[in-house]
mmCIF file of the C-alpha atoms, coordinates in Angstrom:
data_MODEL
# 
_entry.id   MODEL 
# 
loop_
_atom_site.group_PDB 
_atom_site.id 
_atom_site.type_symbol 
_atom_site.label_atom_id 
_atom_site.label_alt_id 
_atom_site.label_comp_id 
_atom_site.label_asym_id 
_atom_site.label_entity_id 
_atom_site.label_seq_id 
_atom_site.pdbx_PDB_ins_code 
_atom_site.Cartn_x 
_atom_site.Cartn_y 
_atom_site.Cartn_z 
_atom_site.occupancy 
_atom_site.B_iso_or_equiv 
_atom_site.pdbx_formal_charge 
_atom_site.auth_seq_id 
_atom_site.auth_comp_id 
_atom_site.auth_asym_id 
_atom_site.auth_atom_id 
_atom_site.pdbx_PDB_model_num 
ATOM 1   C CA . UNK A 1 1   ? 13.252  1.645   14.772  1.00 0.00 ? 1   UNK A CA 1 
ATOM 2   C CA . UNK A 1 2   ? 16.976  2.693   14.021  1.00 0.00 ? 2   UNK A CA 1 
ATOM 3   C CA . UNK A 1 3   ? 19.596  0.641   15.441  1.00 0.00 ? 3   UNK A CA 1 
ATOM 4   C CA . UNK A 1 4   ? 22.703  2.410   15.831  1.00 0.00 ? 4   UNK A CA 1 
ATOM 5   C CA . UNK A 1 5   ? 26.048  1.344   17.397  1.00 0.00 ? 5   UNK A CA 1 
ATOM 6   C CA . UNK A 1 6   ? 25.719  3.995   20.057  1.00 0.00 ? 6   UNK A CA 1 
ATOM 7   C CA . UNK A 1 7   ? 22.135  3.548   20.955  1.00 0.00 ? 7   UNK A CA 1 
ATOM 8   C CA . UNK A 1 8   ? 22.015  -0.343  20.910  1.00 0.00 ? 8   UNK A CA 1 
ATOM 9   C CA . UNK A 1 9   ? 25.836  -1.674  21.523  1.00 0.00 ? 9   UNK A CA 1 
ATOM 10  C CA . UNK A 1 10  ? 24.629  -4.957  22.801  1.00 0.00 ? 10  UNK A CA 1 
ATOM 11  C CA . UNK A 1 11  ? 22.917  -6.212  19.548  1.00 0.00 ? 11  UNK A CA 1 
ATOM 12  C CA . UNK A 1 12  ? 24.317  -3.885  16.906  1.00 0.00 ? 12  UNK A CA 1 
ATOM 13  C CA . UNK A 1 13  ? 27.345  -5.841  16.048  1.00 0.00 ? 13  UNK A CA 1 
ATOM 14  C CA . UNK A 1 14  ? 25.388  -9.300  15.829  1.00 0.00 ? 14  UNK A CA 1 
ATOM 15  C CA . UNK A 1 15  ? 22.607  -7.832  13.798  1.00 0.00 ? 15  UNK A CA 1 
ATOM 16  C CA . UNK A 1 16  ? 24.973  -6.296  11.298  1.00 0.00 ? 16  UNK A CA 1 
ATOM 17  C CA . UNK A 1 17  ? 27.164  -9.537  11.159  1.00 0.00 ? 17  UNK A CA 1 
ATOM 18  C CA . UNK A 1 18  ? 23.410  -11.319 10.306  1.00 0.00 ? 18  UNK A CA 1 
ATOM 19  C CA . UNK A 1 19  ? 22.715  -8.797  7.819   1.00 0.00 ? 19  UNK A CA 1 
ATOM 20  C CA . UNK A 1 20  ? 26.214  -9.302  5.817   1.00 0.00 ? 20  UNK A CA 1 
ATOM 21  C CA . UNK A 1 21  ? 25.526  -13.036 6.140   1.00 0.00 ? 21  UNK A CA 1 
ATOM 22  C CA . UNK A 1 22  ? 22.057  -12.648 4.550   1.00 0.00 ? 22  UNK A CA 1 
ATOM 23  C CA . UNK A 1 23  ? 23.762  -10.394 1.761   1.00 0.00 ? 23  UNK A CA 1 
ATOM 24  C CA . UNK A 1 24  ? 26.274  -13.230 1.115   1.00 0.00 ? 24  UNK A CA 1 
ATOM 25  C CA . UNK A 1 25  ? 23.481  -16.140 1.098   1.00 0.00 ? 25  UNK A CA 1 
ATOM 26  C CA . UNK A 1 26  ? 21.351  -14.061 -1.056  1.00 0.00 ? 26  UNK A CA 1 
ATOM 27  C CA . UNK A 1 27  ? 24.089  -13.453 -3.974  1.00 0.00 ? 27  UNK A CA 1 
ATOM 28  C CA . UNK A 1 28  ? 25.509  -17.250 -3.485  1.00 0.00 ? 28  UNK A CA 1 
ATOM 29  C CA . UNK A 1 29  ? 22.383  -18.922 -5.139  1.00 0.00 ? 29  UNK A CA 1 
ATOM 30  C CA . UNK A 1 30  ? 22.692  -21.735 -3.001  1.00 0.00 ? 30  UNK A CA 1 
ATOM 31  C CA . UNK A 1 31  ? 20.266  -24.599 -2.405  1.00 0.00 ? 31  UNK A CA 1 
ATOM 32  C CA . UNK A 1 32  ? 17.836  -23.404 0.427   1.00 0.00 ? 32  UNK A CA 1 
ATOM 33  C CA . UNK A 1 33  ? 19.259  -19.888 0.439   1.00 0.00 ? 33  UNK A CA 1 
ATOM 34  C CA . UNK A 1 34  ? 15.786  -18.469 0.863   1.00 0.00 ? 34  UNK A CA 1 
ATOM 35  C CA . UNK A 1 35  ? 15.130  -20.842 4.220   1.00 0.00 ? 35  UNK A CA 1 
ATOM 36  C CA . UNK A 1 36  ? 18.730  -19.549 5.632   1.00 0.00 ? 36  UNK A CA 1 
ATOM 37  C CA . UNK A 1 37  ? 18.087  -15.798 4.912   1.00 0.00 ? 37  UNK A CA 1 
ATOM 38  C CA . UNK A 1 38  ? 14.534  -16.156 6.504   1.00 0.00 ? 38  UNK A CA 1 
ATOM 39  C CA . UNK A 1 39  ? 16.154  -17.967 9.644   1.00 0.00 ? 39  UNK A CA 1 
ATOM 40  C CA . UNK A 1 40  ? 18.625  -15.344 9.988   1.00 0.00 ? 40  UNK A CA 1 
ATOM 41  C CA . UNK A 1 41  ? 15.991  -12.502 9.596   1.00 0.00 ? 41  UNK A CA 1 
ATOM 42  C CA . UNK A 1 42  ? 14.035  -14.117 12.577  1.00 0.00 ? 42  UNK A CA 1 
ATOM 43  C CA . UNK A 1 43  ? 17.155  -14.271 14.435  1.00 0.00 ? 43  UNK A CA 1 
ATOM 44  C CA . UNK A 1 44  ? 17.407  -10.412 14.124  1.00 0.00 ? 44  UNK A CA 1 
ATOM 45  C CA . UNK A 1 45  ? 13.970  -9.963  14.963  1.00 0.00 ? 45  UNK A CA 1 
ATOM 46  C CA . UNK A 1 46  ? 14.605  -12.057 18.276  1.00 0.00 ? 46  UNK A CA 1 
ATOM 47  C CA . UNK A 1 47  ? 17.672  -9.725  18.953  1.00 0.00 ? 47  UNK A CA 1 
ATOM 48  C CA . UNK A 1 48  ? 15.468  -6.645  18.543  1.00 0.00 ? 48  UNK A CA 1 
ATOM 49  C CA . UNK A 1 49  ? 12.629  -8.135  20.736  1.00 0.00 ? 49  UNK A CA 1 
ATOM 50  C CA . UNK A 1 50  ? 14.791  -9.175  23.467  1.00 0.00 ? 50  UNK A CA 1 
ATOM 51  C CA . UNK A 1 51  ? 16.744  -5.956  23.541  1.00 0.00 ? 51  UNK A CA 1 
ATOM 52  C CA . UNK A 1 52  ? 13.556  -3.915  23.807  1.00 0.00 ? 52  UNK A CA 1 
ATOM 53  C CA . UNK A 1 53  ? 12.596  -5.445  26.618  1.00 0.00 ? 53  UNK A CA 1 
ATOM 54  C CA . UNK A 1 54  ? 15.893  -5.255  28.581  1.00 0.00 ? 54  UNK A CA 1 
ATOM 55  C CA . UNK A 1 55  ? 17.298  -1.882  26.981  1.00 0.00 ? 55  UNK A CA 1 
ATOM 56  C CA . UNK A 1 56  ? 16.083  1.026   28.556  1.00 0.00 ? 56  UNK A CA 1 
ATOM 57  C CA . UNK A 1 57  ? 16.195  3.922   26.083  1.00 0.00 ? 57  UNK A CA 1 
ATOM 58  C CA . UNK A 1 58  ? 15.124  7.282   26.967  1.00 0.00 ? 58  UNK A CA 1 
ATOM 59  C CA . UNK A 1 59  ? 11.380  7.605   25.718  1.00 0.00 ? 59  UNK A CA 1 
ATOM 60  C CA . UNK A 1 60  ? 11.458  4.545   23.755  1.00 0.00 ? 60  UNK A CA 1 
ATOM 61  C CA . UNK A 1 61  ? 8.161   3.329   25.566  1.00 0.00 ? 61  UNK A CA 1 
ATOM 62  C CA . UNK A 1 62  ? 6.370   6.663   25.147  1.00 0.00 ? 62  UNK A CA 1 
ATOM 63  C CA . UNK A 1 63  ? 7.301   7.056   21.429  1.00 0.00 ? 63  UNK A CA 1 
ATOM 64  C CA . UNK A 1 64  ? 6.696   3.379   20.863  1.00 0.00 ? 64  UNK A CA 1 
ATOM 65  C CA . UNK A 1 65  ? 3.183   3.557   22.481  1.00 0.00 ? 65  UNK A CA 1 
ATOM 66  C CA . UNK A 1 66  ? 2.400   6.914   20.447  1.00 0.00 ? 66  UNK A CA 1 
ATOM 67  C CA . UNK A 1 67  ? 3.433   5.446   17.084  1.00 0.00 ? 67  UNK A CA 1 
ATOM 68  C CA . UNK A 1 68  ? 1.340   2.450   18.118  1.00 0.00 ? 68  UNK A CA 1 
ATOM 69  C CA . UNK A 1 69  ? -1.458  4.644   18.614  1.00 0.00 ? 69  UNK A CA 1 
ATOM 70  C CA . UNK A 1 70  ? -0.737  6.268   15.212  1.00 0.00 ? 70  UNK A CA 1 
ATOM 71  C CA . UNK A 1 71  ? -0.749  3.290   13.543  1.00 0.00 ? 71  UNK A CA 1 
ATOM 72  C CA . UNK A 1 72  ? -4.199  2.247   14.961  1.00 0.00 ? 72  UNK A CA 1 
ATOM 73  C CA . UNK A 1 73  ? -5.694  5.540   13.890  1.00 0.00 ? 73  UNK A CA 1 
ATOM 74  C CA . UNK A 1 74  ? -4.398  5.234   10.553  1.00 0.00 ? 74  UNK A CA 1 
ATOM 75  C CA . UNK A 1 75  ? -5.681  1.620   10.019  1.00 0.00 ? 75  UNK A CA 1 
ATOM 76  C CA . UNK A 1 76  ? -9.043  2.956   11.026  1.00 0.00 ? 76  UNK A CA 1 
ATOM 77  C CA . UNK A 1 77  ? -8.822  5.981   8.759   1.00 0.00 ? 77  UNK A CA 1 
ATOM 78  C CA . UNK A 1 78  ? -7.772  4.076   5.711   1.00 0.00 ? 78  UNK A CA 1 
ATOM 79  C CA . UNK A 1 79  ? -10.440 1.425   6.457   1.00 0.00 ? 79  UNK A CA 1 
ATOM 80  C CA . UNK A 1 80  ? -12.922 4.203   6.758   1.00 0.00 ? 80  UNK A CA 1 
ATOM 81  C CA . UNK A 1 81  ? -11.861 5.746   3.380   1.00 0.00 ? 81  UNK A CA 1 
ATOM 82  C CA . UNK A 1 82  ? -11.947 2.272   1.658   1.00 0.00 ? 82  UNK A CA 1 
ATOM 83  C CA . UNK A 1 83  ? -15.545 1.669   3.103   1.00 0.00 ? 83  UNK A CA 1 
ATOM 84  C CA . UNK A 1 84  ? -16.700 5.439   2.049   1.00 0.00 ? 84  UNK A CA 1 
ATOM 85  C CA . UNK A 1 85  ? -14.684 6.529   -0.667  1.00 0.00 ? 85  UNK A CA 1 
ATOM 86  C CA . UNK A 1 86  ? -18.028 6.957   -2.795  1.00 0.00 ? 86  UNK A CA 1 
ATOM 87  C CA . UNK A 1 87  ? -19.123 9.424   -0.390  1.00 0.00 ? 87  UNK A CA 1 
ATOM 88  C CA . UNK A 1 88  ? -18.358 13.285  -0.346  1.00 0.00 ? 88  UNK A CA 1 
ATOM 89  C CA . UNK A 1 89  ? -15.126 12.810  2.176   1.00 0.00 ? 89  UNK A CA 1 
ATOM 90  C CA . UNK A 1 90  ? -13.193 16.185  2.927   1.00 0.00 ? 90  UNK A CA 1 
ATOM 91  C CA . UNK A 1 91  ? -9.543  16.220  4.578   1.00 0.00 ? 91  UNK A CA 1 
ATOM 92  C CA . UNK A 1 92  ? -11.001 18.374  7.596   1.00 0.00 ? 92  UNK A CA 1 
ATOM 93  C CA . UNK A 1 93  ? -13.756 15.446  8.329   1.00 0.00 ? 93  UNK A CA 1 
ATOM 94  C CA . UNK A 1 94  ? -11.035 12.603  8.161   1.00 0.00 ? 94  UNK A CA 1 
ATOM 95  C CA . UNK A 1 95  ? -8.750  14.834  10.120  1.00 0.00 ? 95  UNK A CA 1 
ATOM 96  C CA . UNK A 1 96  ? -11.282 15.394  13.026  1.00 0.00 ? 96  UNK A CA 1 
ATOM 97  C CA . UNK A 1 97  ? -12.288 11.627  12.834  1.00 0.00 ? 97  UNK A CA 1 
ATOM 98  C CA . UNK A 1 98  ? -8.722  10.601  13.727  1.00 0.00 ? 98  UNK A CA 1 
ATOM 99  C CA . UNK A 1 99  ? -8.344  13.225  16.454  1.00 0.00 ? 99  UNK A CA 1 
ATOM 100 C CA . UNK A 1 100 ? -5.793  15.536  14.291  1.00 0.00 ? 100 UNK A CA 1 
ATOM 101 C CA . UNK A 1 101 ? -5.689  19.216  13.002  1.00 0.00 ? 101 UNK A CA 1 
ATOM 102 C CA . UNK A 1 102 ? -6.235  18.992  9.123   1.00 0.00 ? 102 UNK A CA 1 
ATOM 103 C CA . UNK A 1 103 ? -2.365  20.135  8.395   1.00 0.00 ? 103 UNK A CA 1 
ATOM 104 C CA . UNK A 1 104 ? -1.214  17.588  10.981  1.00 0.00 ? 104 UNK A CA 1 
ATOM 105 C CA . UNK A 1 105 ? -3.315  15.003  9.784   1.00 0.00 ? 105 UNK A CA 1 
ATOM 106 C CA . UNK A 1 106 ? -2.296  15.448  6.005   1.00 0.00 ? 106 UNK A CA 1 
ATOM 107 C CA . UNK A 1 107 ? 1.591   15.097  7.257   1.00 0.00 ? 107 UNK A CA 1 
ATOM 108 C CA . UNK A 1 108 ? 0.985   12.025  9.233   1.00 0.00 ? 108 UNK A CA 1 
ATOM 109 C CA . UNK A 1 109 ? -1.292  10.623  6.388   1.00 0.00 ? 109 UNK A CA 1 
ATOM 110 C CA . UNK A 1 110 ? 1.716   11.102  3.691   1.00 0.00 ? 110 UNK A CA 1 
ATOM 111 C CA . UNK A 1 111 ? 4.153   9.656   6.421   1.00 0.00 ? 111 UNK A CA 1 
ATOM 112 C CA . UNK A 1 112 ? 2.020   6.431   7.043   1.00 0.00 ? 112 UNK A CA 1 
ATOM 113 C CA . UNK A 1 113 ? 0.606   5.862   3.414   1.00 0.00 ? 113 UNK A CA 1 
ATOM 114 C CA . UNK A 1 114 ? 3.400   7.440   1.282   1.00 0.00 ? 114 UNK A CA 1 
ATOM 115 C CA . UNK A 1 115 ? 0.570   9.458   -0.558  1.00 0.00 ? 115 UNK A CA 1 
ATOM 116 C CA . UNK A 1 116 ? -1.360  12.388  0.204   1.00 0.00 ? 116 UNK A CA 1 
ATOM 117 C CA . UNK A 1 117 ? -5.025  11.975  1.377   1.00 0.00 ? 117 UNK A CA 1 
ATOM 118 C CA . UNK A 1 118 ? -6.743  13.309  -1.879  1.00 0.00 ? 118 UNK A CA 1 
ATOM 119 C CA . UNK A 1 119 ? -4.435  11.017  -4.050  1.00 0.00 ? 119 UNK A CA 1 
ATOM 120 C CA . UNK A 1 120 ? -5.290  7.879   -1.817  1.00 0.00 ? 120 UNK A CA 1 
ATOM 121 C CA . UNK A 1 121 ? -9.108  8.845   -2.014  1.00 0.00 ? 121 UNK A CA 1 
ATOM 122 C CA . UNK A 1 122 ? -8.904  9.202   -5.876  1.00 0.00 ? 122 UNK A CA 1 
ATOM 123 C CA . UNK A 1 123 ? -6.968  6.016   -6.236  1.00 0.00 ? 123 UNK A CA 1 
ATOM 124 C CA . UNK A 1 124 ? -9.599  4.219   -4.347  1.00 0.00 ? 124 UNK A CA 1 
ATOM 125 C CA . UNK A 1 125 ? -12.319 5.711   -6.489  1.00 0.00 ? 125 UNK A CA 1 
ATOM 126 C CA . UNK A 1 126 ? -10.742 5.061   -9.814  1.00 0.00 ? 126 UNK A CA 1 
ATOM 127 C CA . UNK A 1 127 ? -9.959  1.360   -8.472  1.00 0.00 ? 127 UNK A CA 1 
ATOM 128 C CA . UNK A 1 128 ? -13.751 0.994   -8.040  1.00 0.00 ? 128 UNK A CA 1 
ATOM 129 C CA . UNK A 1 129 ? -14.720 2.588   -11.106 1.00 0.00 ? 129 UNK A CA 1 
ATOM 130 C CA . UNK A 1 130 ? -12.493 0.305   -13.242 1.00 0.00 ? 130 UNK A CA 1 
ATOM 131 C CA . UNK A 1 131 ? -14.560 -2.605  -11.813 1.00 0.00 ? 131 UNK A CA 1 
ATOM 132 C CA . UNK A 1 132 ? -17.928 -0.767  -12.600 1.00 0.00 ? 132 UNK A CA 1 
ATOM 133 C CA . UNK A 1 133 ? -16.706 0.082   -16.352 1.00 0.00 ? 133 UNK A CA 1 
ATOM 134 C CA . UNK A 1 134 ? -16.698 -3.695  -16.766 1.00 0.00 ? 134 UNK A CA 1 
ATOM 135 C CA . UNK A 1 135 ? -20.207 -3.799  -16.724 1.00 0.00 ? 135 UNK A CA 1 
ATOM 136 C CA . UNK A 1 136 ? -21.503 -2.342  -20.375 1.00 0.00 ? 136 UNK A CA 1 
ATOM 137 C CA . UNK A 1 137 ? -24.830 -1.372  -18.866 1.00 0.00 ? 137 UNK A CA 1 
ATOM 138 C CA . UNK A 1 138 ? -23.547 1.461   -17.038 1.00 0.00 ? 138 UNK A CA 1 
ATOM 139 C CA . UNK A 1 139 ? -22.736 4.832   -18.644 1.00 0.00 ? 139 UNK A CA 1 
ATOM 140 C CA . UNK A 1 140 ? -19.560 6.570   -17.981 1.00 0.00 ? 140 UNK A CA 1 
ATOM 141 C CA . UNK A 1 141 ? -21.479 9.300   -15.870 1.00 0.00 ? 141 UNK A CA 1 
ATOM 142 C CA . UNK A 1 142 ? -23.006 6.584   -13.710 1.00 0.00 ? 142 UNK A CA 1 
ATOM 143 C CA . UNK A 1 143 ? -19.741 5.332   -13.050 1.00 0.00 ? 143 UNK A CA 1 
ATOM 144 C CA . UNK A 1 144 ? -18.387 8.418   -12.183 1.00 0.00 ? 144 UNK A CA 1 
ATOM 145 C CA . UNK A 1 145 ? -21.023 9.136   -9.666  1.00 0.00 ? 145 UNK A CA 1 
ATOM 146 C CA . UNK A 1 146 ? -21.046 5.670   -8.069  1.00 0.00 ? 146 UNK A CA 1 
ATOM 147 C CA . UNK A 1 147 ? -17.345 6.136   -7.660  1.00 0.00 ? 147 UNK A CA 1 
ATOM 148 C CA . UNK A 1 148 ? -17.769 9.385   -5.579  1.00 0.00 ? 148 UNK A CA 1 
ATOM 149 C CA . UNK A 1 149 ? -16.696 11.998  -8.255  1.00 0.00 ? 149 UNK A CA 1 
ATOM 150 C CA . UNK A 1 150 ? -18.971 14.960  -8.338  1.00 0.00 ? 150 UNK A CA 1 
ATOM 151 C CA . UNK A 1 151 ? -18.423 16.052  -11.902 1.00 0.00 ? 151 UNK A CA 1 
ATOM 152 C CA . UNK A 1 152 ? -17.710 13.909  -15.013 1.00 0.00 ? 152 UNK A CA 1 
ATOM 153 C CA . UNK A 1 153 ? -14.884 16.365  -15.910 1.00 0.00 ? 153 UNK A CA 1 
ATOM 154 C CA . UNK A 1 154 ? -12.996 15.547  -12.631 1.00 0.00 ? 154 UNK A CA 1 
ATOM 155 C CA . UNK A 1 155 ? -13.600 11.727  -13.169 1.00 0.00 ? 155 UNK A CA 1 
ATOM 156 C CA . UNK A 1 156 ? -12.267 11.837  -16.696 1.00 0.00 ? 156 UNK A CA 1 
ATOM 157 C CA . UNK A 1 157 ? -9.305  13.916  -15.718 1.00 0.00 ? 157 UNK A CA 1 
ATOM 158 C CA . UNK A 1 158 ? -8.192  11.592  -12.808 1.00 0.00 ? 158 UNK A CA 1 
ATOM 159 C CA . UNK A 1 159 ? -9.185  8.408   -14.723 1.00 0.00 ? 159 UNK A CA 1 
ATOM 160 C CA . UNK A 1 160 ? -6.842  9.569   -17.576 1.00 0.00 ? 160 UNK A CA 1 
ATOM 161 C CA . UNK A 1 161 ? -4.188  10.760  -15.279 1.00 0.00 ? 161 UNK A CA 1 
ATOM 162 C CA . UNK A 1 162 ? -3.940  7.402   -13.381 1.00 0.00 ? 162 UNK A CA 1 
ATOM 163 C CA . UNK A 1 163 ? -4.478  4.957   -16.158 1.00 0.00 ? 163 UNK A CA 1 
ATOM 164 C CA . UNK A 1 164 ? -3.224  6.938   -19.439 1.00 0.00 ? 164 UNK A CA 1 
ATOM 165 C CA . UNK A 1 165 ? -6.566  6.397   -20.987 1.00 0.00 ? 165 UNK A CA 1 
ATOM 166 C CA . UNK A 1 166 ? -9.892  7.540   -20.964 1.00 0.00 ? 166 UNK A CA 1 
ATOM 167 C CA . UNK A 1 167 ? -12.781 5.142   -19.124 1.00 0.00 ? 167 UNK A CA 1 
ATOM 168 C CA . UNK A 1 168 ? -14.437 4.674   -22.745 1.00 0.00 ? 168 UNK A CA 1 
ATOM 169 C CA . UNK A 1 169 ? -10.728 3.596   -23.957 1.00 0.00 ? 169 UNK A CA 1 
ATOM 170 C CA . UNK A 1 170 ? -10.442 1.201   -20.860 1.00 0.00 ? 170 UNK A CA 1 
ATOM 171 C CA . UNK A 1 171 ? -13.622 -0.320  -21.428 1.00 0.00 ? 171 UNK A CA 1 
ATOM 172 C CA . UNK A 1 172 ? -13.046 -1.088  -25.278 1.00 0.00 ? 172 UNK A CA 1 
ATOM 173 C CA . UNK A 1 173 ? -9.546  -2.476  -24.260 1.00 0.00 ? 173 UNK A CA 1 
ATOM 174 C CA . UNK A 1 174 ? -11.404 -4.848  -21.870 1.00 0.00 ? 174 UNK A CA 1 
ATOM 175 C CA . UNK A 1 175 ? -14.158 -5.480  -24.582 1.00 0.00 ? 175 UNK A CA 1 
ATOM 176 C CA . UNK A 1 176 ? -11.269 -6.343  -27.155 1.00 0.00 ? 176 UNK A CA 1 
ATOM 177 C CA . UNK A 1 177 ? -9.668  -8.437  -24.724 1.00 0.00 ? 177 UNK A CA 1 
ATOM 178 C CA . UNK A 1 178 ? -12.674 -10.400 -23.866 1.00 0.00 ? 178 UNK A CA 1 
ATOM 179 C CA . UNK A 1 179 ? -13.615 -10.905 -27.509 1.00 0.00 ? 179 UNK A CA 1 
ATOM 180 C CA . UNK A 1 180 ? -10.244 -11.887 -28.671 1.00 0.00 ? 180 UNK A CA 1 
ATOM 181 C CA . UNK A 1 181 ? -10.015 -14.479 -25.817 1.00 0.00 ? 181 UNK A CA 1 
ATOM 182 C CA . UNK A 1 182 ? -13.360 -15.967 -26.637 1.00 0.00 ? 182 UNK A CA 1 
ATOM 183 C CA . UNK A 1 183 ? -12.184 -15.785 -30.438 1.00 0.00 ? 183 UNK A CA 1 
ATOM 184 C CA . UNK A 1 184 ? -9.079  -17.923 -29.355 1.00 0.00 ? 184 UNK A CA 1 
ATOM 185 C CA . UNK A 1 185 ? -11.266 -20.480 -27.362 1.00 0.00 ? 185 UNK A CA 1 
ATOM 186 C CA . UNK A 1 186 ? -13.357 -21.298 -30.420 1.00 0.00 ? 186 UNK A CA 1 
ATOM 187 C CA . UNK A 1 187 ? -10.690 -21.454 -32.842 1.00 0.00 ? 187 UNK A CA 1 
ATOM 188 C CA . UNK A 1 188 ? -9.635  -25.054 -33.309 1.00 0.00 ? 188 UNK A CA 1 
ATOM 189 C CA . UNK A 1 189 ? -5.805  -25.502 -32.864 1.00 0.00 ? 189 UNK A CA 1 
ATOM 190 C CA . UNK A 1 190 ? -4.313  -27.889 -35.603 1.00 0.00 ? 190 UNK A CA 1 
ATOM 191 C CA . UNK A 1 191 ? -0.901  -29.247 -34.906 1.00 0.00 ? 191 UNK A CA 1 
ATOM 192 C CA . UNK A 1 192 ? 1.204   -30.742 -37.630 1.00 0.00 ? 192 UNK A CA 1 
ATOM 193 C CA . UNK A 1 193 ? 3.623   -33.441 -36.732 1.00 0.00 ? 193 UNK A CA 1 
ATOM 194 C CA . UNK A 1 194 ? 7.038   -33.284 -38.482 1.00 0.00 ? 194 UNK A CA 1 
# 
């Protein structure tokens, strides 16, 4: 929702005033500034909510209902990806699931998630792989396949791209941190009084 003086002349001055007050309050570092900012923000939301009920903007209801429908679809899609990331997912399949062509879906997915479909999918897979790597009983190949990667080379490349280290280096860093924490807990600390 973009609030301009032309489209929302009834509420624009009030919202502008409240935003300037929020800015002033934020930089004042006064006691209870956060509470004051929060209350002004709630006031802005009330103005917007009330104006949407009374202000009859052309196509507002239509675009709002379409946007609401898209949000529902993309929440469903992201939940589906989060649950099925280890499976062999393809853009076309997920686009069809959402009821879009793959090109329209790819554009909307980037708009709603701020990333591409495949990048989102690979991020989910790598996050899962990082938790699996904490289990030293699993090999790197097992971690790759359980995370949804079809080849070890693709897994290694993506892991290094997102984490700036290889899976083995990541595992070793975790083991070193675990070992150093255990050593710190066992080492007695001697305090000397002056």
